Coordinates of C-alpha atoms in Angstrom, one line a residue:
M1 CA 78.3 19.9 -57.5
D2 CA 75.1 21.8 -58.4
D3 CA 74.6 23.6 -61.7
K4 CA 75.2 27.3 -60.8
K5 CA 73.6 28.7 -63.9
P6 CA 70.9 31.3 -63.2
T7 CA 67.3 30.4 -63.9
S8 CA 64.5 32.8 -64.9
F9 CA 60.8 31.9 -64.4
T10 CA 57.9 34.1 -65.5
F11 CA 54.2 33.8 -64.5
E12 CA 51.1 35.9 -64.7
I13 CA 48.3 36.9 -62.3
D14 CA 45.0 38.0 -63.8
N15 CA 42.6 40.3 -62.0
L16 CA 45.1 41.2 -59.4
S17 CA 42.9 43.9 -57.7
E18 CA 40.3 41.2 -57.0
K19 CA 42.7 38.9 -55.3
K20 CA 42.7 38.9 -51.5
G21 CA 44.6 35.9 -50.3
L22 CA 47.9 34.2 -50.9
I23 CA 48.8 33.3 -54.5
S24 CA 51.5 30.7 -55.2
S25 CA 53.2 30.3 -58.6
P26 CA 53.8 27.0 -60.3
T27 CA 57.1 25.3 -59.3
F28 CA 60.2 25.6 -61.4
L29 CA 63.8 24.3 -61.3
S30 CA 67.0 26.1 -60.5
G31 CA 70.2 24.5 -59.5
N32 CA 68.6 21.1 -59.6
Y33 CA 66.1 22.2 -56.9
E34 CA 62.4 23.1 -57.1
W35 CA 61.2 26.6 -56.1
F36 CA 58.1 28.7 -56.2
V37 CA 57.0 32.2 -55.5
N38 CA 54.4 33.3 -52.9
V39 CA 52.6 36.6 -53.8
Y40 CA 50.6 38.5 -51.2
P41 CA 48.5 41.0 -53.1
N42 CA 47.4 42.8 -49.9
G43 CA 50.7 42.6 -48.0
Y44 CA 52.6 40.3 -45.7
H45 CA 52.4 41.9 -42.2
I46 CA 52.0 45.3 -43.9
D47 CA 48.6 46.1 -45.5
E48 CA 48.1 47.4 -49.0
R49 CA 51.6 46.4 -50.2
L50 CA 52.4 43.7 -52.8
S51 CA 54.8 41.2 -51.1
L52 CA 56.9 38.7 -53.0
H53 CA 58.7 35.7 -51.5
L54 CA 60.9 33.0 -53.0
Q55 CA 60.2 29.6 -51.4
V56 CA 61.9 26.2 -51.5
A57 CA 59.4 23.6 -52.8
N58 CA 58.8 20.4 -50.8
P59 CA 61.3 21.0 -48.0
E60 CA 60.0 18.0 -46.1
S61 CA 61.4 15.7 -48.8
L62 CA 64.9 17.1 -48.5
P63 CA 67.6 15.4 -46.4
L64 CA 68.1 16.4 -42.7
G65 CA 70.4 19.4 -42.4
W66 CA 69.9 20.7 -46.0
K67 CA 71.0 24.2 -46.8
K68 CA 71.0 26.3 -50.0
Q69 CA 72.6 29.6 -50.5
A70 CA 71.0 31.4 -53.4
S71 CA 70.7 34.9 -55.0
Y72 CA 67.5 36.1 -56.4
S73 CA 65.6 39.1 -57.7
F74 CA 62.1 39.9 -58.9
A75 CA 61.1 41.9 -62.0
L76 CA 57.8 43.4 -63.3
L77 CA 57.1 43.0 -67.0
N78 CA 54.6 44.5 -69.4
Q79 CA 52.6 42.3 -71.7
S80 CA 55.2 42.7 -74.4
G81 CA 57.8 41.2 -72.0
K82 CA 59.6 44.5 -71.4
E83 CA 61.1 44.8 -67.9
L84 CA 59.5 47.8 -66.1
Y85 CA 61.1 47.4 -62.6
R86 CA 63.5 45.0 -60.9
T87 CA 64.1 44.6 -57.2
P88 CA 67.7 44.7 -55.8
E89 CA 69.4 41.3 -55.9
S90 CA 69.4 39.5 -52.5
C91 CA 71.6 36.6 -51.4
K92 CA 70.1 34.4 -48.6
L93 CA 70.7 31.1 -46.9
F94 CA 67.6 28.8 -47.3
R95 CA 67.4 26.0 -44.7
A96 CA 64.8 24.0 -42.7
Q97 CA 64.1 26.9 -40.4
F98 CA 63.8 29.5 -43.2
T99 CA 62.4 28.0 -46.4
G100 CA 61.4 31.3 -47.9
W101 CA 62.8 34.9 -48.2
G102 CA 61.5 38.0 -49.8
S103 CA 60.4 41.6 -49.6
P104 CA 57.3 42.2 -47.4
K105 CA 56.7 45.7 -48.8
A106 CA 57.7 45.8 -52.5
F107 CA 54.9 48.0 -53.9
T108 CA 51.6 49.5 -52.9
L109 CA 48.8 48.5 -55.2
Q110 CA 48.1 52.1 -56.0
K111 CA 51.7 52.7 -57.1
L112 CA 51.5 49.7 -59.4
Q113 CA 48.4 51.2 -61.1
D114 CA 49.8 54.7 -61.2
M115 CA 53.0 53.6 -62.8
G116 CA 51.2 51.5 -65.4
Y117 CA 52.6 48.2 -64.2
L118 CA 49.1 46.6 -64.4
E119 CA 47.8 46.3 -67.9
N120 CA 44.2 45.1 -67.9
N121 CA 44.6 44.4 -64.2
K122 CA 47.2 41.7 -65.0
L123 CA 50.5 41.4 -63.2
I124 CA 53.4 39.7 -65.0
L125 CA 56.3 38.7 -62.7
K126 CA 59.7 37.3 -63.4
V127 CA 62.1 35.8 -60.8
D128 CA 65.8 35.1 -61.4
V129 CA 67.4 32.5 -59.1
K130 CA 71.0 31.3 -58.9
V131 CA 72.0 28.6 -56.4
I132 CA 75.5 29.5 -55.2
E133 CA 76.0 26.6 -52.8
A134 CA 74.0 23.7 -51.6
V135 CA 74.5 21.1 -48.7
D136 CA 72.2 18.1 -48.7
E137 CA 73.3 16.6 -45.4
G138 CA 74.4 18.0 -42.0
A139 CA 74.9 16.9 -38.4
V140 CA 71.2 17.1 -37.6
T141 CA 69.0 14.3 -36.3
G142 CA 65.3 14.0 -36.1
K143 CA 65.4 14.8 -32.3
D144 CA 67.2 18.1 -32.6
M145 CA 65.3 21.2 -31.6
L146 CA 65.3 24.2 -33.9
D147 CA 63.9 27.7 -33.5
V148 CA 61.1 28.8 -35.7
R149 CA 59.6 32.2 -35.0
G150 CA 60.5 31.9 -31.3
F151 CA 59.2 28.4 -30.9
K152 CA 61.5 25.4 -30.3
V153 CA 60.3 22.5 -32.5
L154 CA 61.7 19.1 -33.5
Y155 CA 63.4 19.0 -36.8
S156 CA 60.8 16.5 -37.9
Q157 CA 58.1 19.1 -37.2
L158 CA 59.7 21.8 -39.4
P159 CA 57.7 21.2 -42.6
L160 CA 54.4 21.4 -40.8
V161 CA 55.5 24.4 -38.7
N162 CA 56.8 26.3 -41.7
K163 CA 53.7 25.5 -43.6
L164 CA 51.6 26.8 -40.7
F165 CA 53.5 30.1 -40.6
R166 CA 53.3 30.5 -44.4
K167 CA 49.5 30.0 -44.4
H168 CA 48.9 32.0 -41.3
P169 CA 51.8 34.5 -40.8
D170 CA 50.0 36.3 -37.9
I171 CA 49.2 33.2 -36.0
A172 CA 51.5 33.9 -33.0
V173 CA 51.8 37.7 -33.2
N174 CA 49.8 38.0 -29.9
F175 CA 51.2 34.9 -28.1
K176 CA 51.5 35.9 -24.5
L177 CA 53.7 33.3 -22.8
K178 CA 57.5 33.7 -22.7
N179 CA 58.7 30.5 -21.1
Q180 CA 60.3 28.4 -23.8
S181 CA 59.3 25.1 -22.4
V182 CA 55.7 26.3 -22.1
K183 CA 55.8 27.7 -25.7
T184 CA 57.0 24.3 -27.0
T185 CA 54.1 22.6 -25.1
Y186 CA 51.5 24.9 -26.7
M187 CA 53.0 24.5 -30.2
N188 CA 52.9 20.7 -29.8
L189 CA 49.3 21.0 -28.7
L190 CA 48.4 23.1 -31.7
L191 CA 50.1 20.8 -34.2
G192 CA 48.3 17.8 -32.6
L193 CA 45.0 19.6 -32.9
I194 CA 45.6 20.5 -36.5
E195 CA 46.5 16.9 -37.3
K196 CA 43.4 15.6 -35.4
L197 CA 41.0 17.9 -37.3
D198 CA 42.3 16.7 -40.6
K199 CA 40.4 13.4 -40.1
P200 CA 37.0 13.0 -41.9
S201 CA 34.1 14.2 -39.7
P202 CA 32.3 10.9 -39.4
S203 CA 35.3 9.4 -37.6
F204 CA 34.9 11.9 -34.7
T205 CA 33.0 11.1 -31.5
E206 CA 31.2 13.7 -29.5
I207 CA 33.8 13.4 -26.8
E208 CA 36.6 14.0 -29.2
L209 CA 34.9 17.1 -30.6
S210 CA 34.4 18.4 -27.0
N211 CA 38.0 17.8 -26.2
A212 CA 39.1 19.6 -29.4
Q213 CA 36.9 22.5 -28.4
S214 CA 38.6 22.7 -25.0
E215 CA 42.1 22.6 -26.5
L216 CA 41.1 25.3 -29.0
I217 CA 40.0 27.6 -26.1
D218 CA 43.3 27.0 -24.3
L219 CA 45.3 27.8 -27.4
T220 CA 43.3 30.9 -28.1
E221 CA 43.6 32.2 -24.5
A222 CA 47.4 31.7 -24.8
G223 CA 47.4 34.2 -27.7
F224 CA 47.3 32.1 -30.9
E225 CA 45.1 33.6 -33.7
L226 CA 43.0 30.6 -34.6
D227 CA 39.8 31.9 -36.2
W228 CA 40.5 29.6 -39.3
L229 CA 40.8 26.6 -37.0
K230 CA 37.7 27.5 -35.1
K231 CA 35.8 27.7 -38.3
K232 CA 37.0 24.2 -39.3
L233 CA 36.0 22.8 -35.9
D234 CA 32.6 24.4 -36.1
E235 CA 32.0 22.9 -39.5
L236 CA 33.1 19.4 -38.2
S237 CA 30.7 19.8 -35.2
L238 CA 27.9 20.8 -37.5
E239 CA 28.5 17.8 -39.9
K240 CA 28.6 15.5 -36.8
K241 CA 25.2 16.9 -35.6
R242 CA 23.7 16.4 -39.1
G243 CA 25.0 12.9 -39.1
L244 CA 23.3 12.1 -35.8
T245 CA 19.9 12.5 -37.6
D246 CA 20.6 9.8 -40.2
G247 CA 21.8 6.3 -40.2
S248 CA 25.2 7.1 -38.6
R249 CA 23.4 7.7 -35.3
V250 CA 21.7 4.3 -35.5
Q251 CA 25.1 2.7 -36.3
E252 CA 26.6 4.4 -33.3
I253 CA 23.9 3.2 -31.0
E254 CA 24.1 -0.4 -32.4
E255 CA 27.9 -0.3 -31.8
H256 CA 27.3 0.9 -28.2
I257 CA 24.7 -1.9 -27.6
K258 CA 27.2 -4.5 -29.0
N259 CA 29.9 -3.3 -26.6
L260 CA 27.4 -3.4 -23.7
N261 CA 26.5 -7.0 -24.6
L262 CA 30.1 -8.0 -24.6
E263 CA 30.5 -6.5 -21.1
L264 CA 27.4 -8.3 -20.0
E265 CA 28.6 -11.6 -21.1
K266 CA 31.9 -11.1 -19.2
E267 CA 30.0 -10.2 -16.1
I268 CA 27.7 -13.3 -16.5
E269 CA 30.8 -15.5 -16.8
K270 CA 32.2 -13.9 -13.6
S271 CA 28.9 -14.4 -11.8
A272 CA 28.7 -18.1 -12.8
T273 CA 32.2 -18.7 -11.5
C274 CA 31.3 -17.0 -8.2
A275 CA 28.1 -19.0 -7.9
A276 CA 30.0 -22.3 -8.3
E277 CA 32.5 -21.2 -5.6
V278 CA 29.5 -20.4 -3.3
L279 CA 27.9 -23.8 -3.9
L280 CA 31.3 -25.5 -3.1
L281 CA 31.6 -23.6 0.1
E282 CA 28.1 -24.4 1.1
Q283 CA 28.7 -28.2 0.5
T284 CA 31.9 -28.0 2.6
V285 CA 30.0 -26.3 5.4
S286 CA 27.3 -29.0 5.3
D287 CA 29.9 -31.8 5.4
L288 CA 31.6 -30.2 8.4
R289 CA 28.2 -29.9 10.2
V290 CA 27.6 -33.6 9.8
E291 CA 31.1 -34.5 11.0
L292 CA 30.5 -32.2 14.0
S293 CA 27.3 -33.9 14.9
K294 CA 29.0 -37.3 14.9
E295 CA 31.7 -36.0 17.1
K296 CA 29.2 -34.6 19.6
K297 CA 27.3 -38.0 19.7
K298 CA 30.6 -39.7 20.5
S299 CA 31.4 -37.2 23.2
A300 CA 27.9 -37.7 24.7
T301 CA 28.3 -41.5 24.9
S302 CA 31.7 -41.3 26.5
A303 CA 30.5 -38.8 29.1
T304 CA 27.6 -41.1 30.1
E305 CA 30.0 -44.1 30.6
V306 CA 32.3 -41.9 32.7
L307 CA 29.3 -40.8 34.9
L308 CA 28.2 -44.5 35.4
L309 CA 31.7 -45.5 36.5
E310 CA 32.0 -42.6 38.8
Q311 CA 28.7 -43.6 40.4
M312 CA 29.9 -47.2 40.7
V313 CA 33.1 -46.1 42.5
L314 CA 31.0 -43.9 44.8
D315 CA 28.7 -46.8 45.7
L316 CA 31.7 -49.1 46.4
R317 CA 33.3 -46.6 48.7
V318 CA 30.1 -46.2 50.6
E319 CA 29.8 -50.0 51.0
L320 CA 33.4 -50.3 52.1
S321 CA 32.9 -47.6 54.7
K322 CA 30.0 -49.5 56.2
E323 CA 32.0 -52.7 56.4
K324 CA 34.8 -50.9 58.2
D325 CA 32.4 -49.6 60.7
K326 CA 31.2 -53.1 61.6
S327 CA 34.5 -54.4 62.7
A328 CA 38.2 -54.3 62.2
T329 CA 39.4 -57.8 61.2
P330 CA 42.5 -59.2 59.5
N331 CA 40.5 -59.1 56.4
D332 CA 40.7 -55.2 56.5
L333 CA 44.0 -55.2 54.8
L334 CA 42.6 -57.4 52.0
E335 CA 39.5 -55.3 51.6
G336 CA 41.7 -52.2 51.4
V337 CA 43.7 -53.7 48.6
V338 CA 40.6 -54.8 46.7
S339 CA 39.0 -51.4 47.0
W340 CA 42.1 -49.6 45.7
E341 CA 42.4 -52.0 42.7
I342 CA 38.8 -51.2 41.9
L343 CA 39.5 -47.5 42.1
D344 CA 42.6 -47.9 39.9
Y345 CA 40.5 -49.8 37.3
A346 CA 37.9 -47.2 37.3
D347 CA 40.5 -44.4 36.7
I348 CA 42.1 -46.3 33.9
Y349 CA 38.8 -46.9 32.2
T350 CA 37.9 -43.3 32.5
N351 CA 41.2 -42.1 31.0
E352 CA 40.9 -44.5 28.0
K353 CA 37.4 -43.3 27.2
G354 CA 38.6 -39.7 27.5
E355 CA 41.4 -40.3 24.9
E356 CA 38.9 -41.8 22.5

C-alpha cells in the first residue's frame, strides 16, 4: 500500500514576465511516485493566463495499466513564504491516457502583478499532492488501443503521444478528418516522421529527406500544426546541403562507385557463364553438322548402288524379251525361272541397302 501522506513541493520562477514557453519544475516524490509541475506563463489554450498542471513523471517507465488517484492544489507564496492564494483542491485519476491535470486559466499576468503576487518579477509556487489510491497493473496489453485527444493509439505509443501533446497542445486543433481509422493512420505517420527526424543529419540521404518533406506536406494538409517539425526538417536539409560541399559528398560518391563495381562484377560473372554456354552450343552444332555430312555421304553411296542394280535389271529384261521373240522353246520355262530369280535377287539387295 502506498504512503498516503500529503507532500508539499515549492519552486521559484525568476523573470516570469520574460518567459514565453513552457516551464517545467524539478521532479519530486509523493506517495512513492515522481511528479512535476508544468507552468504555461502565457496560457494553455487561453492566452494571457498563467496555467498550472500537475504531471506524472516518466509515465513510460510505469507498468501497463497503471492508475493513480490523487488530490492536489496550488498555492502562490511571497518571498517570506506567506501563502497569498490557493486554488481549490482537485481530485483526479491519473493514468496512461491522462498523465497530467490542472487549471488552464488560473490567473492573468496582469492580475498577478496588480495583486502583488510577483515580487521582483519572481513567482513562487507550492503544490500539495496526496496519492489516494494507486494501481500498478491492469488488464492492458501492449496491443490495446486507447483514446488520446480523439486519436486511437497503441498503449505502447502513449508516452510519445502524451509527450507530443504536452509540448504542442494545439497540434491537432485544426485536424480535418473524422474517420477514426484514417486518424490513426495519420497519427502513426506523424509518430514515424518524428522518430525518423531524430536521427543525426549525416545519416539522411537526399531521397529520405525528399520523402520526409512529402509526408510533412500530407500531414499539414490533413490539419496538423507542424511548423516546429517543418523548421527541424529545413534545418536537417540545410545541414545535408552543407555536407555535400565537404568530404561527406566524396564519401557518398565513393560508396556509390563501390556499389556499382559490385554490380558490375556480378554482371561479368553472369556474362562469362552465358559465353561458356554459347561455346558449348556452338560445338554441339558443329558436331551435328559433321555427323549429318557423314550420313549424307552414306545415303549418296547407297542411292548409286540402287540405281546400278535397277539399270542391270532393266538390261536383263530387255535381253530376255529379245530371246523370247526369237523363238519359243522348251527352254522358255527355264529362262523365265532364271529371270525371276535375278529380279528377286535385285529386289532383296535393294531392300538391304535401303535398311542400311
